[in-house]
Amino acid sequence: MRIEVNGRCHEEDPQPGQCLRTYLRERGWFGVKKGCDAGDCGACTVHVDGEPVHSCLYPAFRADGRTVTTVEGLAAPDGELHPVQRKFLDAQGFQCGFCTAGFLMTTAALDEEQLADLPRAFKGNLCRCTGYRAIEDAVRGVCHVEAPEAGESVGRNLPAPAGPQVVTGTARYTFDLDVPGLLHMKLLRSPHAHARITAIDTTAALRVPGVHAVFTHYDAPERHFSTARHEHPTEDPDDTRVLDDTVRYIGQRVAAVVAESEAAAEDACRRIEVTYDVLPAGLDPEDAMQPGAPVVHDKDATTARISRPLANVVGEAHGEIGDVEAGFADADAVYEETFHTQRVQHASLETHGAVAWLDEDGRLVVRSSTQTPFLTRRALCALYDLPEDKVRVVAGRVGGGFGGKQEMLVEDIVALATLRLRRPVKLEYTRAEQFYGATTRHPFTIRVKLGARRDGTLTALQLRVVSNTGAYGNHGPAVMFHSVGESTAVYRAPHKKVDAFSVYTHTVPAGAFRGYGLGQVMFAVESALDELARRLGLDPLEFKERNIIGPGEPMLSPGGEEEDLHIASYGLDQCLGIVRRARSEQVTEPVPHGWLVGEGAALAMIATGPPGGHFADARAVLLPDGAFALAVGTAEFGNGTTTVHRQIAAGELSTTVERITVRQSDTDVVRHDTGAFASTGVVVAGKATLRATRALADLLLDFAAAHLHVPRADCRLAEEAVLHPGGRLLLKELYAAGRAVGVEFAADGHFGGTPRSVAFNAQWFRVAVDPGTGEVRILRSVHAADAGKVMNPMQCRGQVEGGVAQALGATLFESVRVDARGAVETAAFRRYRLPQYADVPRTEVHFMETADAIGPLGAKSMSESPFNPVAPAFANALRDATGIRFTRLPLTRDRIWLALHQSGRPDHPRASGSS
């Protein structure tokens, strides 16, 4: 067999049944990505004789005698970028970049007719990060990047430093490396929702050629832990073992096979004989709290940190401000309704995975797709009784996270195998495993009761919240507490009450997800407020404006007070002003005859960081050539922190970002970083970077003034030098002078994540609904974001657009369905239905004019918060169009059609009621 790949000949025969994607990756063409295994995402797109194909579906043997081009071969032989690659760089048409090679290869093959119909052209390519606007701009040749002068980086549209590597396929994600002697791991998973393992026979599995070991609960540490990663492990219950003799959901890992190939490992998994004692299972959280329900974790409440194990309540919150019954008695109108939100998968295109090996010093090295390398190292050390200097955790470029990689789901079992076998071991989840073996967003049931006077003054707000945390409590209590925090604190009401429960069931575990519980509860609260306003005959926007908290007011939540949380800048009034302006603008959208048109808005408030401390360290160093190195622990997975950190550093050091190199997300680089989650990449790690680079600037100027015998006030930093009255002292000369007297130009910065501020967002939609089919078209989408000082408008706009697009998926069609046995039914993209290019409107993004007193240089977080107001804004617009209050997500077309026809007036269905 002979295949020419990017001008290089490969003559090795493929393995039987091997796809072209795997064949190419085995030969070092890592720009070809593995995203879905089924031709659904397009990340593996390559050209075969000039035609684009999904290489995961293309048998490798069919490429015999053909010419294959991957993204690495798209550029000219002299290194000149292909025009499409240059366009994606100029527009910054990517975030995490995992899908980018696929979009590039698809775009490069489009003719003029296809370019005119991008919704059809991109139907085979998925992006989870961008919201597609940046991709469209790239295809159309729109340039967003700027090239400012030295020291003018903050607030400008500077490109991601890894951009050239992303568009050429040379950016290295978790598995984009060749590890000699690599072994492959596959997992045997439980077919039962609840069972005790009484026997495991691995004899036949061990006979499979190439199998090195089979690990079961007999090989696993006895100690319990949580897969959730937080700075303080006590936030989560210790209810998990590496491998357990009791399984609690369909898909839980039972055994791990390590072999020379994935095929051998899979074959061995099929040959393991497990004897189960099947036990009763509980799938519904309300039923799980009832007496006599099957107990998920019969553990000591104190040592495991479970609130009420026998009632399956892992965590709960109860609180009251004032007297809600008196508040309802004082109201002229009361509205009460129950709302439901569903499971949603993070669907990051790079699945969970890790590869581990022992270095030349015998240290355990784990390369993982993680948002929390330092916390993962800490957990591995605790599990296997290893000192921290014997474990190194590295996150390469991470292909999307959205909270799903704030977990330790693979590193523990890979480390076990590597430590036992003394060989490198790799575990990479399939797309199906990502659905039934990783985590989801928590499904919520929220009972809301609101009271208000005729003049629109809220008198009482009451919530009863039940969160289904699944079989394990990772993030369960924290998500539950957070869900009833800012969602109730953002509104004034003299009487508030909350009862919230995080409940175990025998279903796939839930975990951290963008918004961390706020999106679920804000859907209920914002929908209920809209409905109450309508029943009072008031404009919903005016009603909300009357009751929102203002600057300097206390943020009161019956779920518990957070003393370090402040309104350090206030832009909520500006956000609502943007919505008001959008409503008043006379924009004529084409609407088919007979369709119903409506509009709706919602707002959200979110803390810029988690409570209890979130730590970051940074170190800035002057290099011999006069450039700078920055070491910071936070991970890059499309959140853009690397870009912003370079901008902060360049601003403080009066240089250009090209003169700042960044090393990050490697436990050997800096002392500690809690992780890239809870919107902390800029407001926490960025503040550490600010302090480190500001201290380095002071150090440089102090030394230069002493060295030159001039006043410090007469010295200032420039791009490559210190300017002084006598001329210029080059930084490389300054370095040499310092070295001659034993001075190292390095400075450290630290921030502990407290005090914290809050960010605000508002979303507005105008929609049209076809009463005959239930189809909904978004006519206009407007988002107002209070991000404080916007460090990089182009990048921040992308975060907002991506958050809105992901939230629209959760609003309109995404749902992880679990059957009557507890098994996940939607274990593939074609069954799960992610937003595609054609599904996502261009959202108009507006940034408010604020500067935060706490955040670095006035910045606030903006990675999670855009998600939260989208679902209620859409539901409110749907209510305005149809007269029906929809209370259950997702708002699928069939659900809308059914509600319209059940209203009894399908031709003009403006009717009261809920669905």
PDB file of C-alpha atoms in Angstrom, residues 2-200:
ATOM      1  CA  ARG A   2       1.218   3.500  -0.836  1.00  0.00           C
ATOM      2  CA  ILE A   3      -0.310   6.774   0.377  1.00  0.00           C
ATOM      3  CA  GLU A   4       1.135  10.208  -0.246  1.00  0.00           C
ATOM      4  CA  VAL A   5       0.396  12.465   2.726  1.00  0.00           C
ATOM      5  CA  ASN A   6       1.374  16.129   2.419  1.00  0.00           C
ATOM      6  CA  GLY A   7       4.040  15.181  -0.106  1.00  0.00           C
ATOM      7  CA  ARG A   8       5.455  12.374   2.029  1.00  0.00           C
ATOM      8  CA  CYS A   9       5.048   8.735   1.055  1.00  0.00           C
ATOM      9  CA  HIS A  10       3.741   6.161   3.552  1.00  0.00           C
ATOM     10  CA  GLU A  11       3.870   2.503   2.555  1.00  0.00           C
ATOM     11  CA  GLU A  12       2.813   0.798   5.797  1.00  0.00           C
ATOM     12  CA  ASP A  13      -0.349  -1.277   5.562  1.00  0.00           C
ATOM     13  CA  PRO A  14      -3.195  -0.205   7.838  1.00  0.00           C
ATOM     14  CA  GLN A  15      -4.547  -2.454  10.540  1.00  0.00           C
ATOM     15  CA  PRO A  16      -7.664  -4.454   9.587  1.00  0.00           C
ATOM     16  CA  GLY A  17     -10.668  -2.149   9.665  1.00  0.00           C
ATOM     17  CA  GLN A  18      -8.559   0.917  10.502  1.00  0.00           C
ATOM     18  CA  CYS A  19      -9.932   4.299   9.513  1.00  0.00           C
ATOM     19  CA  LEU A  20      -7.841   6.894   7.734  1.00  0.00           C
ATOM     20  CA  ARG A  21      -7.924   9.232  10.742  1.00  0.00           C
ATOM     21  CA  THR A  22      -6.201   6.740  13.018  1.00  0.00           C
ATOM     22  CA  TYR A  23      -3.758   5.730  10.281  1.00  0.00           C
ATOM     23  CA  LEU A  24      -2.731   9.358   9.840  1.00  0.00           C
ATOM     24  CA  ARG A  25      -2.431  10.112  13.556  1.00  0.00           C
ATOM     25  CA  GLU A  26      -0.272   7.024  14.089  1.00  0.00           C
ATOM     26  CA  ARG A  27       2.133   8.534  11.570  1.00  0.00           C
ATOM     27  CA  GLY A  28       2.365  11.868  13.358  1.00  0.00           C
ATOM     28  CA  TRP A  29      -0.240  13.897  11.489  1.00  0.00           C
ATOM     29  CA  PHE A  30      -1.804  15.171  14.690  1.00  0.00           C
ATOM     30  CA  GLY A  31      -3.687  18.004  13.005  1.00  0.00           C
ATOM     31  CA  VAL A  32      -6.299  15.349  12.196  1.00  0.00           C
ATOM     32  CA  LYS A  33      -8.474  15.356  15.307  1.00  0.00           C
ATOM     33  CA  LYS A  34     -10.589  12.693  16.960  1.00  0.00           C
ATOM     34  CA  GLY A  35     -13.881  14.245  18.022  1.00  0.00           C
ATOM     35  CA  CYS A  36     -16.841  11.974  17.474  1.00  0.00           C
ATOM     36  CA  ASP A  37     -15.909   8.534  15.999  1.00  0.00           C
ATOM     37  CA  ALA A  38     -18.945   8.713  13.698  1.00  0.00           C
ATOM     38  CA  GLY A  39     -18.533  11.436  11.062  1.00  0.00           C
ATOM     39  CA  ASP A  40     -20.648  13.907  13.022  1.00  0.00           C
ATOM     40  CA  CYS A  41     -18.240  16.686  14.023  1.00  0.00           C
ATOM     41  CA  GLY A  42     -15.883  17.173  11.069  1.00  0.00           C
ATOM     42  CA  ALA A  43     -12.759  17.656  13.213  1.00  0.00           C
ATOM     43  CA  CYS A  44     -11.000  14.898  11.261  1.00  0.00           C
ATOM     44  CA  THR A  45     -11.640  16.383   7.791  1.00  0.00           C
ATOM     45  CA  VAL A  46      -8.847  15.838   5.261  1.00  0.00           C
ATOM     46  CA  HIS A  47      -8.612  16.004   1.476  1.00  0.00           C
ATOM     47  CA  VAL A  48      -8.288  12.808  -0.547  1.00  0.00           C
ATOM     48  CA  ASP A  49      -7.307  13.690  -4.087  1.00  0.00           C
ATOM     49  CA  GLY A  50      -8.577  17.183  -3.370  1.00  0.00           C
ATOM     50  CA  GLU A  51     -11.994  16.134  -2.050  1.00  0.00           C
ATOM     51  CA  PRO A  52     -12.873  16.732   1.642  1.00  0.00           C
ATOM     52  CA  VAL A  53     -13.766  13.588   3.599  1.00  0.00           C
ATOM     53  CA  HIS A  54     -14.397  12.739   7.224  1.00  0.00           C
ATOM     54  CA  SER A  55     -11.376  10.533   7.793  1.00  0.00           C
ATOM     55  CA  CYS A  56     -12.960   8.748  10.777  1.00  0.00           C
ATOM     56  CA  LEU A  57     -15.414   7.161   8.288  1.00  0.00           C
ATOM     57  CA  TYR A  58     -12.976   6.690   5.435  1.00  0.00           C
ATOM     58  CA  PRO A  59     -11.307   3.240   5.454  1.00  0.00           C
ATOM     59  CA  ALA A  60      -7.547   3.667   5.347  1.00  0.00           C
ATOM     60  CA  PHE A  61      -7.111   1.010   2.632  1.00  0.00           C
ATOM     61  CA  ARG A  62      -9.207   3.119   0.233  1.00  0.00           C
ATOM     62  CA  ALA A  63      -6.460   5.765   0.266  1.00  0.00           C
ATOM     63  CA  ASP A  64      -4.072   3.366  -1.482  1.00  0.00           C
ATOM     64  CA  GLY A  65      -2.519   5.180  -4.427  1.00  0.00           C
ATOM     65  CA  ARG A  66      -4.166   8.461  -3.518  1.00  0.00           C
ATOM     66  CA  THR A  67      -2.927  11.842  -2.365  1.00  0.00           C
ATOM     67  CA  VAL A  68      -4.002  12.941   1.115  1.00  0.00           C
ATOM     68  CA  THR A  69      -3.726  16.478   2.433  1.00  0.00           C
ATOM     69  CA  THR A  70      -4.145  17.284   6.112  1.00  0.00           C
ATOM     70  CA  VAL A  71      -4.121  20.736   7.680  1.00  0.00           C
ATOM     71  CA  GLU A  72      -0.344  20.429   8.079  1.00  0.00           C
ATOM     72  CA  GLY A  73      -0.034  20.276   4.292  1.00  0.00           C
ATOM     73  CA  LEU A  74      -2.400  23.144   3.520  1.00  0.00           C
ATOM     74  CA  ALA A  75       0.325  25.800   3.555  1.00  0.00           C
ATOM     75  CA  ALA A  76       2.824  26.243   0.713  1.00  0.00           C
ATOM     76  CA  PRO A  77       6.107  24.302   0.841  1.00  0.00           C
ATOM     77  CA  ASP A  78       7.964  27.517   1.746  1.00  0.00           C
ATOM     78  CA  GLY A  79       5.756  27.946   4.817  1.00  0.00           C
ATOM     79  CA  GLU A  80       3.489  30.611   3.349  1.00  0.00           C
ATOM     80  CA  LEU A  81       0.052  30.128   4.868  1.00  0.00           C
ATOM     81  CA  HIS A  82      -2.849  29.087   2.697  1.00  0.00           C
ATOM     82  CA  PRO A  83      -5.272  32.023   2.216  1.00  0.00           C
ATOM     83  CA  VAL A  84      -7.863  30.258   4.369  1.00  0.00           C
ATOM     84  CA  GLN A  85      -5.368  29.808   7.191  1.00  0.00           C
ATOM     85  CA  ARG A  86      -4.469  33.504   6.989  1.00  0.00           C
ATOM     86  CA  LYS A  87      -8.155  34.476   7.093  1.00  0.00           C
ATOM     87  CA  PHE A  88      -8.789  32.378  10.207  1.00  0.00           C
ATOM     88  CA  LEU A  89      -5.796  34.045  11.867  1.00  0.00           C
ATOM     89  CA  ASP A  90      -6.878  37.557  10.931  1.00  0.00           C
ATOM     90  CA  ALA A  91     -10.442  36.995  12.130  1.00  0.00           C
ATOM     91  CA  GLN A  92      -9.408  34.776  15.069  1.00  0.00           C
ATOM     92  CA  GLY A  93     -11.993  32.263  13.895  1.00  0.00           C
ATOM     93  CA  PHE A  94     -11.381  29.836  16.749  1.00  0.00           C
ATOM     94  CA  GLN A  95     -11.236  29.530  20.527  1.00  0.00           C
ATOM     95  CA  CYS A  96     -10.007  26.170  21.813  1.00  0.00           C
ATOM     96  CA  GLY A  97      -9.089  25.350  18.197  1.00  0.00           C
ATOM     97  CA  PHE A  98      -9.862  21.638  18.317  1.00  0.00           C
ATOM     98  CA  CYS A  99     -12.389  21.937  15.483  1.00  0.00           C
ATOM     99  CA  THR A 100     -10.371  24.456  13.490  1.00  0.00           C
ATOM    100  CA  ALA A 101      -8.448  22.055  11.271  1.00  0.00           C
ATOM    101  CA  GLY A 102     -11.743  20.526  10.161  1.00  0.00           C
ATOM    102  CA  PHE A 103     -13.248  23.926   9.344  1.00  0.00           C
ATOM    103  CA  LEU A 104     -10.104  24.944   7.483  1.00  0.00           C
ATOM    104  CA  MET A 105     -10.084  21.806   5.357  1.00  0.00           C
ATOM    105  CA  THR A 106     -13.793  22.130   4.617  1.00  0.00           C
ATOM    106  CA  THR A 107     -13.510  25.821   3.745  1.00  0.00           C
ATOM    107  CA  ALA A 108     -10.472  25.315   1.519  1.00  0.00           C
ATOM    108  CA  ALA A 109     -12.501  22.966  -0.700  1.00  0.00           C
ATOM    109  CA  LEU A 110     -15.582  25.193  -1.119  1.00  0.00           C
ATOM    110  CA  ASP A 111     -16.427  26.706  -4.484  1.00  0.00           C
ATOM    111  CA  GLU A 112     -18.194  30.043  -4.926  1.00  0.00           C
ATOM    112  CA  GLU A 113     -21.658  28.495  -4.909  1.00  0.00           C
ATOM    113  CA  GLN A 114     -20.932  26.644  -1.684  1.00  0.00           C
ATOM    114  CA  LEU A 115     -19.395  29.742  -0.074  1.00  0.00           C
ATOM    115  CA  ALA A 116     -22.699  31.508  -0.710  1.00  0.00           C
ATOM    116  CA  ASP A 117     -24.539  28.907   1.413  1.00  0.00           C
ATOM    117  CA  LEU A 118     -22.445  28.370   4.548  1.00  0.00           C
ATOM    118  CA  PRO A 119     -25.271  26.780   6.581  1.00  0.00           C
ATOM    119  CA  ARG A 120     -25.285  23.906   4.107  1.00  0.00           C
ATOM    120  CA  ALA A 121     -21.526  23.915   3.550  1.00  0.00           C
ATOM    121  CA  PHE A 122     -20.824  23.546   7.288  1.00  0.00           C
ATOM    122  CA  LYS A 123     -23.526  21.029   8.109  1.00  0.00           C
ATOM    123  CA  GLY A 124     -20.810  18.416   8.718  1.00  0.00           C
ATOM    124  CA  ASN A 125     -18.668  20.576  11.032  1.00  0.00           C
ATOM    125  CA  LEU A 126     -19.327  21.356  14.674  1.00  0.00           C
ATOM    126  CA  CYS A 127     -17.847  24.006  16.952  1.00  0.00           C
ATOM    127  CA  ARG A 128     -18.687  24.102  20.651  1.00  0.00           C
ATOM    128  CA  CYS A 129     -16.784  27.295  21.549  1.00  0.00           C
ATOM    129  CA  THR A 130     -17.261  30.158  19.123  1.00  0.00           C
ATOM    130  CA  GLY A 131     -20.943  30.464  18.324  1.00  0.00           C
ATOM    131  CA  TYR A 132     -19.849  30.355  14.643  1.00  0.00           C
ATOM    132  CA  ARG A 133     -19.807  34.157  14.045  1.00  0.00           C
ATOM    133  CA  ALA A 134     -16.003  34.283  14.183  1.00  0.00           C
ATOM    134  CA  ILE A 135     -15.835  31.339  11.779  1.00  0.00           C
ATOM    135  CA  GLU A 136     -18.148  33.084   9.328  1.00  0.00           C
ATOM    136  CA  ASP A 137     -16.061  36.250   9.597  1.00  0.00           C
ATOM    137  CA  ALA A 138     -12.952  34.218   8.847  1.00  0.00           C
ATOM    138  CA  VAL A 139     -14.499  32.700   5.745  1.00  0.00           C
ATOM    139  CA  ARG A 140     -15.667  36.142   4.578  1.00  0.00           C
ATOM    140  CA  GLY A 141     -12.226  37.664   5.067  1.00  0.00           C
ATOM    141  CA  VAL A 142     -13.066  39.994   7.965  1.00  0.00           C
ATOM    142  CA  CYS A 143      -9.975  41.076   9.888  1.00  0.00           C
ATOM    143  CA  HIS A 144     -10.319  41.711  13.632  1.00  0.00           C
ATOM    144  CA  VAL A 145      -6.750  41.616  14.957  1.00  0.00           C
ATOM    145  CA  GLU A 146      -4.789  44.752  15.783  1.00  0.00           C
ATOM    146  CA  ALA A 147      -1.094  45.588  16.157  1.00  0.00           C
ATOM    147  CA  PRO A 148      -0.845  48.315  18.833  1.00  0.00           C
ATOM    148  CA  GLU A 149       2.263  50.127  19.995  1.00  0.00           C
ATOM    149  CA  ALA A 150       4.342  48.873  22.904  1.00  0.00           C
ATOM    150  CA  GLY A 151       2.574  49.172  26.242  1.00  0.00           C
ATOM    151  CA  GLU A 152      -0.859  49.654  24.635  1.00  0.00           C
ATOM    152  CA  SER A 153      -2.000  46.054  24.722  1.00  0.00           C
ATOM    153  CA  VAL A 154      -4.853  46.098  27.233  1.00  0.00           C
ATOM    154  CA  GLY A 155      -8.223  46.771  25.643  1.00  0.00           C
ATOM    155  CA  ARG A 156      -7.049  45.883  22.136  1.00  0.00           C
ATOM    156  CA  ASN A 157      -7.921  43.030  19.779  1.00  0.00           C
ATOM    157  CA  LEU A 158      -4.701  41.074  20.024  1.00  0.00           C
ATOM    158  CA  PRO A 159      -4.500  37.556  18.592  1.00  0.00           C
ATOM    159  CA  ALA A 160      -4.027  34.361  20.559  1.00  0.00           C
ATOM    160  CA  PRO A 161      -0.332  33.471  20.752  1.00  0.00           C
ATOM    161  CA  ALA A 162      -1.049  29.883  19.702  1.00  0.00           C
ATOM    162  CA  GLY A 163      -3.002  31.024  16.638  1.00  0.00           C
ATOM    163  CA  PRO A 164      -0.332  30.124  14.059  1.00  0.00           C
ATOM    164  CA  GLN A 165      -0.016  26.651  15.572  1.00  0.00           C
ATOM    165  CA  VAL A 166      -3.794  26.173  15.647  1.00  0.00           C
ATOM    166  CA  VAL A 167      -4.268  26.995  11.960  1.00  0.00           C
ATOM    167  CA  THR A 168      -1.290  24.889  10.853  1.00  0.00           C
ATOM    168  CA  GLY A 169      -2.243  21.856  12.930  1.00  0.00           C
ATOM    169  CA  THR A 170       0.913  22.021  15.041  1.00  0.00           C
ATOM    170  CA  ALA A 171      -0.743  23.018  18.340  1.00  0.00           C
ATOM    171  CA  ARG A 172      -0.349  20.056  20.647  1.00  0.00           C
ATOM    172  CA  TYR A 173      -3.413  18.814  22.473  1.00  0.00           C
ATOM    173  CA  THR A 174      -3.398  16.024  25.034  1.00  0.00           C
ATOM    174  CA  PHE A 175      -2.663  13.084  22.739  1.00  0.00           C
ATOM    175  CA  ASP A 176      -0.728  14.921  20.049  1.00  0.00           C
ATOM    176  CA  LEU A 177       2.594  13.356  20.945  1.00  0.00           C
ATOM    177  CA  ASP A 178       4.433  10.121  20.334  1.00  0.00           C
ATOM    178  CA  VAL A 179       5.212   8.202  23.536  1.00  0.00           C
ATOM    179  CA  PRO A 180       7.559   5.226  23.030  1.00  0.00           C
ATOM    180  CA  GLY A 181       6.320   1.953  24.481  1.00  0.00           C
ATOM    181  CA  LEU A 182       2.792   3.242  24.962  1.00  0.00           C
ATOM    182  CA  LEU A 183       0.144   0.856  26.273  1.00  0.00           C
ATOM    183  CA  HIS A 184      -3.579   1.397  25.791  1.00  0.00           C
ATOM    184  CA  MET A 185      -6.343   1.190  28.377  1.00  0.00           C
ATOM    185  CA  LYS A 186      -9.984   0.316  27.885  1.00  0.00           C
ATOM    186  CA  LEU A 187     -12.679   0.179  30.534  1.00  0.00           C
ATOM    187  CA  LEU A 188     -15.335  -2.416  31.242  1.00  0.00           C
ATOM    188  CA  ARG A 189     -18.453  -0.609  32.422  1.00  0.00           C
ATOM    189  CA  SER A 190     -21.471  -1.635  34.437  1.00  0.00           C
ATOM    190  CA  PRO A 191     -24.664  -2.774  32.667  1.00  0.00           C
ATOM    191  CA  HIS A 192     -26.648  -2.239  35.875  1.00  0.00           C
ATOM    192  CA  ALA A 193     -27.814   0.914  37.638  1.00  0.00           C
ATOM    193  CA  HIS A 194     -27.156  -0.624  41.047  1.00  0.00           C
ATOM    194  CA  ALA A 195     -25.407  -3.873  41.837  1.00  0.00           C
ATOM    195  CA  ARG A 196     -22.824  -5.471  44.070  1.00  0.00           C
ATOM    196  CA  ILE A 197     -19.968  -7.281  42.355  1.00  0.00           C
ATOM    197  CA  THR A 198     -19.673 -10.723  43.894  1.00  0.00           C
ATOM    198  CA  ALA A 199     -17.038 -12.168  41.554  1.00  0.00           C
ATOM    199  CA  ILE A 200     -14.783 -11.163  38.647  1.00  0.00           C
TER     200      ILE A 200
END
